[in-house]
Short mmCIF file of C-alpha atoms in Angstrom, two decimals:
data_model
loop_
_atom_site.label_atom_id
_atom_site.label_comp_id
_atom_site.label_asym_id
_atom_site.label_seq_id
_atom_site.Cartn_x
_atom_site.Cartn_y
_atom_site.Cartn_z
CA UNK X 1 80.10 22.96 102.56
CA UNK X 2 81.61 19.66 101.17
CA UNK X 3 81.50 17.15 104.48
CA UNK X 4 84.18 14.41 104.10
CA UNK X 5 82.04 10.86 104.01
CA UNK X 6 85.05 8.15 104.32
CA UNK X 7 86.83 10.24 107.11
CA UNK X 8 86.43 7.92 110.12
CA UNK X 9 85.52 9.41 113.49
CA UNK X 10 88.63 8.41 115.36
CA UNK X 11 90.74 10.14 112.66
CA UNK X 12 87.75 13.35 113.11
CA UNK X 13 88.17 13.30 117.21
CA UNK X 14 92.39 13.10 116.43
CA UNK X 15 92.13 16.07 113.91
CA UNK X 16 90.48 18.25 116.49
CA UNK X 17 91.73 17.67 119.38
CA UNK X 18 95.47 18.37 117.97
CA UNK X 19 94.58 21.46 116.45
CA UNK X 20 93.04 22.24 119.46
CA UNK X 21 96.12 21.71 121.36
CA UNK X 22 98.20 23.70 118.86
CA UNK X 23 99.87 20.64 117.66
CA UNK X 24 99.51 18.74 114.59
CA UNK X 25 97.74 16.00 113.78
CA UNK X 26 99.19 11.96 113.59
CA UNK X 27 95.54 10.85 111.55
CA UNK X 28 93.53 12.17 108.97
CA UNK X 29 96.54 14.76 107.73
CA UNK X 30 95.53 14.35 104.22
CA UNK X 31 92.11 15.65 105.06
CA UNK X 32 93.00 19.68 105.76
CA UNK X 33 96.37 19.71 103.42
CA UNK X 34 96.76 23.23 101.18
CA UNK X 35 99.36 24.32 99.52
CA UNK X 36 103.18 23.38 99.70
CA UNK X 37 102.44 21.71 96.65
CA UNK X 38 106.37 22.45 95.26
CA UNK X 39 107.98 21.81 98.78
CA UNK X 40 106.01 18.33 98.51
CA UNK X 41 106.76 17.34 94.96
CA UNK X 42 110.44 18.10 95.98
CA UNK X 43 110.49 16.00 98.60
CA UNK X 44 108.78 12.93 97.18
CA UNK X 45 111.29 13.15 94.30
CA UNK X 46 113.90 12.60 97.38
CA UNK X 47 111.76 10.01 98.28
CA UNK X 48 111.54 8.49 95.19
CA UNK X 49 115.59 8.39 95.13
CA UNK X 50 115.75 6.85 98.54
CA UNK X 51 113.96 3.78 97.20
CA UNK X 52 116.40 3.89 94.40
CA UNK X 53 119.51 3.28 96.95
CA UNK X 54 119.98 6.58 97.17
CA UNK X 55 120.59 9.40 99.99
CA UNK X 56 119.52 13.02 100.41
CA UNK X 57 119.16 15.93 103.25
CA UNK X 58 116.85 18.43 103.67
CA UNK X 59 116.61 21.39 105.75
CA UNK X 60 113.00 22.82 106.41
CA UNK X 61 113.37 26.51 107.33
CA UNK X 62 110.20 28.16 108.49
CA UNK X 63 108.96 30.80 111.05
CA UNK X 64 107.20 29.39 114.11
CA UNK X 65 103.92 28.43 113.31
CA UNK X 66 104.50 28.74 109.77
CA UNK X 67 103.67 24.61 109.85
CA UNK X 68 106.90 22.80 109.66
CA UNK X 69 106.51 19.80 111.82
CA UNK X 70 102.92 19.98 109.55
CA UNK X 71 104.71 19.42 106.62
CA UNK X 72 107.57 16.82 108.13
CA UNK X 73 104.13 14.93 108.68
CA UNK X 74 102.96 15.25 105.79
CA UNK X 75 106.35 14.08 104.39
CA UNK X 76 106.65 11.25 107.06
CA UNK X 77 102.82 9.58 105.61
CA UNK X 78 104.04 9.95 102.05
CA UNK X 79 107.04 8.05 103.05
CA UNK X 80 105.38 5.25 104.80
CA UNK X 81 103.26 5.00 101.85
CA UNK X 82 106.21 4.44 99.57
CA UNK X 83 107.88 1.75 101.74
CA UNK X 84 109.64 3.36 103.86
CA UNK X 85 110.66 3.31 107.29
CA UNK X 86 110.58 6.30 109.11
CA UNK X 87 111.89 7.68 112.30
CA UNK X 88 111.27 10.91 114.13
CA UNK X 89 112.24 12.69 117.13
CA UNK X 90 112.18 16.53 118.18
CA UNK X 91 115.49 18.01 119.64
CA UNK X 92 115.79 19.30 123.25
CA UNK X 93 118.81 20.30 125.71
CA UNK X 94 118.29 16.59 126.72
CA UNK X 95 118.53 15.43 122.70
CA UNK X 96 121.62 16.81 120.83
CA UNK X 97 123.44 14.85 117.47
CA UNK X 98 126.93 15.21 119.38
CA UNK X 99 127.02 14.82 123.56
CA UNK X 100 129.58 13.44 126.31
CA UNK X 101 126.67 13.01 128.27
CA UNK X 102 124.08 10.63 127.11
CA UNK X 103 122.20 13.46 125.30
CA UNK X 104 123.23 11.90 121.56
CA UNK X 105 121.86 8.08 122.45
CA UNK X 106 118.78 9.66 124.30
CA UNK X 107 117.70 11.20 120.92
CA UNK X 108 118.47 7.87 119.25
CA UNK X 109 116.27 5.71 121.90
CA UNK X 110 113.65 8.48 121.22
CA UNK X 111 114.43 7.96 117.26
CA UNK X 112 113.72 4.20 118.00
CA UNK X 113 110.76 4.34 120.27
CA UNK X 114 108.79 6.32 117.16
CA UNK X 115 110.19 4.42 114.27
CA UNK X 116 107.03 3.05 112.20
CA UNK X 117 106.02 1.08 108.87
CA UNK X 118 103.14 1.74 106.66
CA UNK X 119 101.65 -1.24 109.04
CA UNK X 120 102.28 0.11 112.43
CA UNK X 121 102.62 4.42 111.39
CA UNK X 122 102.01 4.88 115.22
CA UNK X 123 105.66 3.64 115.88
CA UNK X 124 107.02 1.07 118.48
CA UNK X 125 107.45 -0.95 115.04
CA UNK X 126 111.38 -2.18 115.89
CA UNK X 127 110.05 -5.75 116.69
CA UNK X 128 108.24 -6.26 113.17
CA UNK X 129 110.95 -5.10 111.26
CA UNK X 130 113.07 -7.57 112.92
CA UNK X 131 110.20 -10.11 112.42
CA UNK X 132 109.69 -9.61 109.05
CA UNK X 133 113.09 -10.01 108.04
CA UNK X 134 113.51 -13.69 110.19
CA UNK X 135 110.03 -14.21 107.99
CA UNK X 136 111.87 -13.18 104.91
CA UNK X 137 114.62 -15.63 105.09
CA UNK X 138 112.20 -18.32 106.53
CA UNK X 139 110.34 -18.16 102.93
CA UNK X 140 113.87 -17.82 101.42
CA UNK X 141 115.19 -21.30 103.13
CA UNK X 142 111.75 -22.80 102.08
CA UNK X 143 112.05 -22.13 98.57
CA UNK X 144 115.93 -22.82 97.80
CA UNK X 145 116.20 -25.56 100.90
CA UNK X 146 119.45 -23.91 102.48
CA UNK X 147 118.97 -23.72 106.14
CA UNK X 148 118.12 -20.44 108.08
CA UNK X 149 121.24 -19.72 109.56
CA UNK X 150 123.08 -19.60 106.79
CA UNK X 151 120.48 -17.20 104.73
CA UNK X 152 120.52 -15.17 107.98
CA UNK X 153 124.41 -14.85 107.84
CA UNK X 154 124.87 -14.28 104.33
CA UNK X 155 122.46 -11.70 104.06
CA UNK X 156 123.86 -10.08 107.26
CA UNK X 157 127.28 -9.88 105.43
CA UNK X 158 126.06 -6.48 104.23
CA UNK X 159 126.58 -5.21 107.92
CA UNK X 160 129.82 -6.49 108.62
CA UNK X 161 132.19 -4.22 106.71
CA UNK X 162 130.74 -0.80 108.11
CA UNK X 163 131.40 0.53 111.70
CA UNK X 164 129.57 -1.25 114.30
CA UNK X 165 128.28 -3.84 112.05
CA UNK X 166 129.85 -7.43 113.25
CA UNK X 167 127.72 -6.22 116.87
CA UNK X 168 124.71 -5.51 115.06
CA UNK X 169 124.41 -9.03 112.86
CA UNK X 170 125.28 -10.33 116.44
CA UNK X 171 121.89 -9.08 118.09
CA UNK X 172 119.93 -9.84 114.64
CA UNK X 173 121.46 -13.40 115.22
CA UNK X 174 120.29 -13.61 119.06
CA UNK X 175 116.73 -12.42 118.02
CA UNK X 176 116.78 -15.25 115.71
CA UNK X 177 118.46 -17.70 117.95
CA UNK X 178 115.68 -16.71 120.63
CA UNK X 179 112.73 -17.22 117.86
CA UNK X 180 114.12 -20.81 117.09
CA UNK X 181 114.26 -21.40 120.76
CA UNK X 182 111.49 -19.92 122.02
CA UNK X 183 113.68 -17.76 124.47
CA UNK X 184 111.37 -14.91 124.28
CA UNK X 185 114.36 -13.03 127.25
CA UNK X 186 116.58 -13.20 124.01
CA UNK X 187 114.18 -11.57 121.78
CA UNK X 188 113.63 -8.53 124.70
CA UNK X 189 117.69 -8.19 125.05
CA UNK X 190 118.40 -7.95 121.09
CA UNK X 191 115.58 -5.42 120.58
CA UNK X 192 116.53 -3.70 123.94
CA UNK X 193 120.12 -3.16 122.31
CA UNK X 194 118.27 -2.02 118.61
CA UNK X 195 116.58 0.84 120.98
CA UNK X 196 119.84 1.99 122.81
CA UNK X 197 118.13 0.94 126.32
CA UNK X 198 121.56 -0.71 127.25
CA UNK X 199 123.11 1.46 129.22
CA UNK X 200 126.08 -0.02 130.04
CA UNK X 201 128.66 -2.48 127.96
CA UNK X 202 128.62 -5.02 130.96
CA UNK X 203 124.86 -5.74 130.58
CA UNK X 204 124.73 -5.83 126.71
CA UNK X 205 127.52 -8.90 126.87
CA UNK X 206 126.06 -10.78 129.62
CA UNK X 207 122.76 -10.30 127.69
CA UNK X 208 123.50 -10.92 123.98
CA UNK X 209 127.60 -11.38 124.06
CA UNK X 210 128.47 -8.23 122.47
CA UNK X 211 130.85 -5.51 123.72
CA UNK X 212 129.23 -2.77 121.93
CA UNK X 213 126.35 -0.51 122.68
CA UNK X 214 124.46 2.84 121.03
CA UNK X 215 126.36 5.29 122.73
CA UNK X 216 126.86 9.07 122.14
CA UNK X 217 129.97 8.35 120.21
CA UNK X 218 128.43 6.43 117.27
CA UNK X 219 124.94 7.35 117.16
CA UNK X 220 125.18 7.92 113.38
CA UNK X 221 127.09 5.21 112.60
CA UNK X 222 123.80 3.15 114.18
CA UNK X 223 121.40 5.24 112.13
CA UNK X 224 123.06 3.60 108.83
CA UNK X 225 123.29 0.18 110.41
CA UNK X 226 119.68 1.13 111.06
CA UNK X 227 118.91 2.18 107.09
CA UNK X 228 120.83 -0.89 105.71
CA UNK X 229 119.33 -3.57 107.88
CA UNK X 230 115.66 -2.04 107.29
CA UNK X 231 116.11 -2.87 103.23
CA UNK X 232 117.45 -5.83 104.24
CA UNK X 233 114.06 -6.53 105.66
CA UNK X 234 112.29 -5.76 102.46
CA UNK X 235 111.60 -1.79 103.04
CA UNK X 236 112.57 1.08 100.74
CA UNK X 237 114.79 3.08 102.86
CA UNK X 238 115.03 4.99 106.04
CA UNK X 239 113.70 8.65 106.88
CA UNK X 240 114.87 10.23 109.80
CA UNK X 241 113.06 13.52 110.85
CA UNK X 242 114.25 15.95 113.11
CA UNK X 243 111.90 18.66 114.70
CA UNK X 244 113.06 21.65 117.00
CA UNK X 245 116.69 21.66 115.39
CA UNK X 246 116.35 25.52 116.85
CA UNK X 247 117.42 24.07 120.13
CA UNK X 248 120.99 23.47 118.85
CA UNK X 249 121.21 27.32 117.86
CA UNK X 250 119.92 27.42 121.93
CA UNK X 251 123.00 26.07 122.88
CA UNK X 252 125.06 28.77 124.69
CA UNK X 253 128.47 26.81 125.21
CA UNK X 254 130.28 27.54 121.43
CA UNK X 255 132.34 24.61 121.67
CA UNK X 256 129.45 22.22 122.75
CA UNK X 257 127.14 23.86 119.77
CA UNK X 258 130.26 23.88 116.86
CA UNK X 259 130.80 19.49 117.66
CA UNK X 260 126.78 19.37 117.14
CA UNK X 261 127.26 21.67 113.62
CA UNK X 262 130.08 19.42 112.70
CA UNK X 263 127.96 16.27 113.28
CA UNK X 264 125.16 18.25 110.84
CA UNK X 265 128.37 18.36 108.43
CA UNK X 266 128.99 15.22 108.39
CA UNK X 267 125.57 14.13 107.49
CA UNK X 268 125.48 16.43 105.18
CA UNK X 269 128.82 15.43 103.36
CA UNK X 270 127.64 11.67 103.36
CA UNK X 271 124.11 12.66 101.91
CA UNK X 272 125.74 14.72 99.22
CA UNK X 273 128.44 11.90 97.92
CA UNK X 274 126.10 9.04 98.35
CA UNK X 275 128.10 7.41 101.24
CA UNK X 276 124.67 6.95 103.13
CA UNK X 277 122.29 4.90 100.76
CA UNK X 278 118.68 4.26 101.58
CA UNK X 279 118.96 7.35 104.49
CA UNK X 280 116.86 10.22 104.18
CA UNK X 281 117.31 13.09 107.04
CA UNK X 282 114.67 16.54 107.00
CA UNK X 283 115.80 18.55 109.61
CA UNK X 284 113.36 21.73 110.51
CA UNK X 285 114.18 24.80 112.13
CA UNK X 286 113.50 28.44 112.23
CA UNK X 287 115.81 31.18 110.23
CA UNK X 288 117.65 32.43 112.68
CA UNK X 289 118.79 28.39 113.38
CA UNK X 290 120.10 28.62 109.89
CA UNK X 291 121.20 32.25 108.99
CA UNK X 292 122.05 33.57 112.19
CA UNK X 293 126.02 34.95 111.88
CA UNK X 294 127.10 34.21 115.66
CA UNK X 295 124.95 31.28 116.28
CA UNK X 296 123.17 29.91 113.64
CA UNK X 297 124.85 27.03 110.98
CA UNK X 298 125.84 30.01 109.06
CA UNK X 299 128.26 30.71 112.05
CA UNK X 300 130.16 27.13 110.68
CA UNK X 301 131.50 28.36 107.00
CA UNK X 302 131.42 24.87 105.94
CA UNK X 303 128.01 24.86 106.46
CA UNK X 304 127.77 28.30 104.82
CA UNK X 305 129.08 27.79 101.76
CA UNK X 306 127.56 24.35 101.31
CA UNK X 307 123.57 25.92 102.30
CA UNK X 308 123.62 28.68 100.87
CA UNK X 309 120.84 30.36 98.48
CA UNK X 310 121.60 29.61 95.02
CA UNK X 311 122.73 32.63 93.30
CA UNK X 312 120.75 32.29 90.16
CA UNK X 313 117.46 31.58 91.42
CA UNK X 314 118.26 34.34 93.84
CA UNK X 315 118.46 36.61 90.89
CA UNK X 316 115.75 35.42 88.95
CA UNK X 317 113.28 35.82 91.42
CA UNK X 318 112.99 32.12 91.57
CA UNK X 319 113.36 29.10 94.23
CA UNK X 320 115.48 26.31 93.33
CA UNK X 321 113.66 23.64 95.18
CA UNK X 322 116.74 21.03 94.45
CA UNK X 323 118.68 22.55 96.98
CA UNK X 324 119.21 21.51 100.50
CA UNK X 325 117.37 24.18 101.76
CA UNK X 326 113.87 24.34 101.52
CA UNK X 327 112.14 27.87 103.25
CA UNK X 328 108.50 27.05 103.57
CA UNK X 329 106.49 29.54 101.12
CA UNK X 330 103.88 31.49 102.74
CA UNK X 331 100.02 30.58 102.83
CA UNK X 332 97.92 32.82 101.09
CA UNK X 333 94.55 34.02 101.97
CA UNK X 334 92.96 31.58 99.77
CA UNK X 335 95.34 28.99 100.74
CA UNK X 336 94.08 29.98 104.96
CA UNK X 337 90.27 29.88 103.57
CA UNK X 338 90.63 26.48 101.96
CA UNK X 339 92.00 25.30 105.11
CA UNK X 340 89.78 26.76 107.57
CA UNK X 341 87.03 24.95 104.47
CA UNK X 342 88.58 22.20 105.14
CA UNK X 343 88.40 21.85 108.65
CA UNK X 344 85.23 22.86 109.09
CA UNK X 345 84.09 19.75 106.90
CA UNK X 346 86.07 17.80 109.06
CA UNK X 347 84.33 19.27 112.09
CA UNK X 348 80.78 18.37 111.07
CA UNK X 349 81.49 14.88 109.76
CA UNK X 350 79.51 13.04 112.89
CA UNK X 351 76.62 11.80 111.99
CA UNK X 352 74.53 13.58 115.00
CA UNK X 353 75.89 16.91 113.68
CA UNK X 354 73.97 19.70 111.81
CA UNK X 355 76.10 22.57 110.64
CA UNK X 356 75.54 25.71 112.71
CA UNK X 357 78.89 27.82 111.15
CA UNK X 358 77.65 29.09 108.15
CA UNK X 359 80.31 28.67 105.39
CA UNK X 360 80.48 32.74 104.64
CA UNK X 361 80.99 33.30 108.16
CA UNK X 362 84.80 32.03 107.01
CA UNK X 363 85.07 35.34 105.49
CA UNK X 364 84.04 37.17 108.49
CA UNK X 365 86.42 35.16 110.76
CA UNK X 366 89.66 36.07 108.58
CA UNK X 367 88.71 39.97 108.36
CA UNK X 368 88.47 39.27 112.32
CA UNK X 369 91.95 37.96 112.39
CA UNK X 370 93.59 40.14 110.14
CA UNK X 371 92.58 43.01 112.49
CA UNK X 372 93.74 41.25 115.36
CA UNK X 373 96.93 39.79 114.21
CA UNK X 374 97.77 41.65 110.84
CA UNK X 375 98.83 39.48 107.42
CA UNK X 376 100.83 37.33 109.81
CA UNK X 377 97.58 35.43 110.69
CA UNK X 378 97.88 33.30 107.17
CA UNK X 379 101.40 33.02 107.31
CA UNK X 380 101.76 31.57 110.45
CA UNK X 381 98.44 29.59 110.65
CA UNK X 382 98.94 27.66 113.85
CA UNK X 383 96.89 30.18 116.01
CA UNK X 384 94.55 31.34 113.62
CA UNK X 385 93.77 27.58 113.08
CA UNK X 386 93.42 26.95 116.91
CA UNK X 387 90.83 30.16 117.30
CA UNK X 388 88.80 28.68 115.04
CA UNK X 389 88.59 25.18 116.02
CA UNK X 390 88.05 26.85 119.67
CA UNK X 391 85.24 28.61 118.58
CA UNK X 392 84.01 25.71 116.37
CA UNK X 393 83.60 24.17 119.79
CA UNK X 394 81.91 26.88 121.79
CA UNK X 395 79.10 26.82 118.95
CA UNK X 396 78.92 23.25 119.03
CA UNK X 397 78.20 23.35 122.82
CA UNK X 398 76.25 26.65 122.87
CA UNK X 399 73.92 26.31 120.31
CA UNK X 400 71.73 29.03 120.57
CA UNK X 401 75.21 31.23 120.27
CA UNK X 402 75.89 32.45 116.51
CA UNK X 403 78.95 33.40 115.04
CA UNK X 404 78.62 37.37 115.33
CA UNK X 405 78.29 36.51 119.24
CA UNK X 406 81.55 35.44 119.26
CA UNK X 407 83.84 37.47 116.89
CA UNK X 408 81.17 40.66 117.11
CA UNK X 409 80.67 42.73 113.89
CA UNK X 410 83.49 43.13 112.16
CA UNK X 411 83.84 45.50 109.02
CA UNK X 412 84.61 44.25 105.60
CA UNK X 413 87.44 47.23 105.27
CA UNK X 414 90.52 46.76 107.28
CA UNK X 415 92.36 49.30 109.00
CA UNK X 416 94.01 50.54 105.40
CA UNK X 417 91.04 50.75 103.32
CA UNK X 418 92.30 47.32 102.02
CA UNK X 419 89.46 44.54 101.73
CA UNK X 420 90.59 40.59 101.49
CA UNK X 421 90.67 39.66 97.62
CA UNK X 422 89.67 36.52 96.81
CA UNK X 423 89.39 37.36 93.14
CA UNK X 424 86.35 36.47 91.25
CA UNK X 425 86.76 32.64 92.38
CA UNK X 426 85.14 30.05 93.83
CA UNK X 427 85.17 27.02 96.15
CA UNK X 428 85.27 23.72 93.89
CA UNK X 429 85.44 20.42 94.46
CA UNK X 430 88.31 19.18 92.35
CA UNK X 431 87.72 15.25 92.64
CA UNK X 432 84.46 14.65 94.04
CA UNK X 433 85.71 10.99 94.77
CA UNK X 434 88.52 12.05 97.17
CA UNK X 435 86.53 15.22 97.93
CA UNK X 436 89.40 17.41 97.80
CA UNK X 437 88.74 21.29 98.37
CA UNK X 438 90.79 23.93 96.35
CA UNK X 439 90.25 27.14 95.26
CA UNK X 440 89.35 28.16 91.71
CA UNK X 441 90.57 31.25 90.65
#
């Protein structure tokens, strides 16, 4: 077993815990990734055109468990390590795109509240985006010997011609205003109206002296504000993800549900002319959320025609991983026993720990699992990966258990004569540096 050296033991205790918990991990991703290795190289091409000025959507379309909001993660680190700003939030029947009701600006104040840099990936970053672009034009007035408020202005020009935009250079404006000052209430009001914690129009004027708020009427018109003013600040581009999209498929009023595809629509449309620059959106949901007839974005025939499976690859047996739609391939069995590899170096990384899993015993766990569960236990890891950390545990606090205690004997032969076929391959470590597991076949 290959023990990971540089991993750090807040990032080990982080790891754990969240798989644990069936969720997944914010630190120390990197450390158990397999697989997905088109989905990701797909998506860092995207990536790669958002820093370019330009725009894309995604949807992720996986099973539960199958490891989407594992892979937006994965997604989200890659982006803050390109520059990027990146906002996330998961949908509920208190979070919807479209809403009469406050539902549309409480997913935007939950968008805000997690937006993050490569500096601060935890989010609660708004401030220091703000900061660093006052800095910006600070060094800007320094070197050319134009004053502040003008740089400020003229570089807030950008804002004023789209929707929303004159009140938005008007809060960047009062932040700045506040920092000259030292009125440190002025700072608090203009980020207050970046996060959509106005609630009313009456407040945000006596505040800040603008007659505009984030409201459920022009939450995406914010978001673009949002993407603009963030490369205006010196980062990349702006990548919104959206978990639990499923809950919009949950929606039982039609008409309520068809104003929250048509919002989807219009993202879409804008991220396939180009009319959003610098915006990025990955929204993840289950099949049915997509192909579902009656209830599913294949119920709205715009969205139909404009999602659907490209013909060609279709009939060639092949994915075309340019196209909005991105279906999360299935893990393998050597894809699940790297991983389960790979967290069980993570789990014996402290110092004051001596392995007491022995690495075969992987073997033994799977063939347990794939009696238990069937071939769904690798495609939809997020149980099988919680069972093991679970019993992981138990040993660790029951020493004088073993592993056969636990799972009991289990035969090599499943039910159908079938045995797991690893080929004639073996564990490697591909860059001893990075310490990277993968299997050899």
């Amino acid at each position: 077993m290959i023990l990971l050296k540089n991993i750090k033991s807040k990032e080990r205790d982080a790891i754990l815990q969240s798989l644990k918990a069936g969720v997944v991990p914010r630190l120390g991703i990197q450390y158990i990734q397999v697989g997905r290795i088109n989905e990701i190289q797909a998506l860092l091409a995207d990536i790669n055109r958002i820093t370019d000025n330009g725009s894309g959507i995604r949807f992720i379309i996986g099973q539960y468990g199958s490891g989407k909001t594992f892979f937006l993660q994965l997604v989200r680190n890659i982006a803050l390590e390109k520059g990027l700003v990146t906002i996330h939030a998961d949908l509920n029947p208190q979070r919807r795109l479209n809403a009469s009701g406050g539902e549309a600006r409480s997913l935007y104040t939950e968008l805000m509240r997690n937006i993050s840099t490569r500096t601060k990936p935890d989010g609660a970053a708004m401030q220091s985006i703000v900061e660093k672009f006052i800095n910006t034009a600070m060094v800007e007035s320094s070197a050319s010997g134009a004053s502040i408020d003008s740089i400020i202005n003229a570089r807030l020009a950008a804002l004023m011609e789209m929707v929303g935009g004159y009140d938005f250079a008007s809060v960047i404006s009062s932040y700045w205003k506040g920092h000259d000052t030292g009125n440190d209430q002025l700072k608090t009001d203009a980020i207050r109206w970046l996060r959509a914690e106005f609630t009313t129009k009456t407040d945000a004027r006596k505040a800040l002296g603008v007659r505009v708020i984030v409201d459920d009427d022009n939450v995406y018109d914010m978001l673009k504000l949002m993407s603009v003013f963030v490369r205006l600040a010196g980062y990349s581009g702006l990548m919104v993800g959206l978990d639990e999209m499923v809950n919009l498929f949950k929606i039982g009023n039609s008409k309520s549900r068809v104003a929250n595809y048509e919002q989807i629509l219009r993202y879409l449309n804008d991220s396939l002319q180009g009319l959003s620059s610098g915006l990025l959106f990955l929204m993840c949901g289950t099949p049915e959320f997509l192909m579902d007839p009656r209830k599913g974005l294949y119920s709205y025939e715009a969205l139909q025609s404009r999602l659907a499976e490209n013909s060609f690859a279709k009939t060639a047996g092949v994915i075309d991983y340019s196209a909005p739609v991105i279906r999360l391939a299935n893990l393998s069995q050597e894809d699940m026993y790297v991983l389960l590899r790979n967290i069980l170096g993570v789990f014996y990384t402290a110092p004051d720990m001596r392995s007491t899993f022995p690495e075969e015993a992987i073997k033994t766990f799977m063939e347990h699992c794939s009696k238990r569960i069937g071939e769904a236990y690798f495609r939809t890891p997020r149980n099988t990966v919680k069972a093991f950390v679970d019993m992981l545990f138990v040993l660790e606090q029951n020493p004088q258990l073993k592993v056969e205690d636990l799972i009991g004997q289990v035969a090599i032969d499943k039910d159908d004569g079938s045995k797991l076929d690893f080929g004639d391959g073996e564990l490697v470590a591909s860059d001893e540096d990075d310490e990277l597991m993968t299997l050899k076949i």
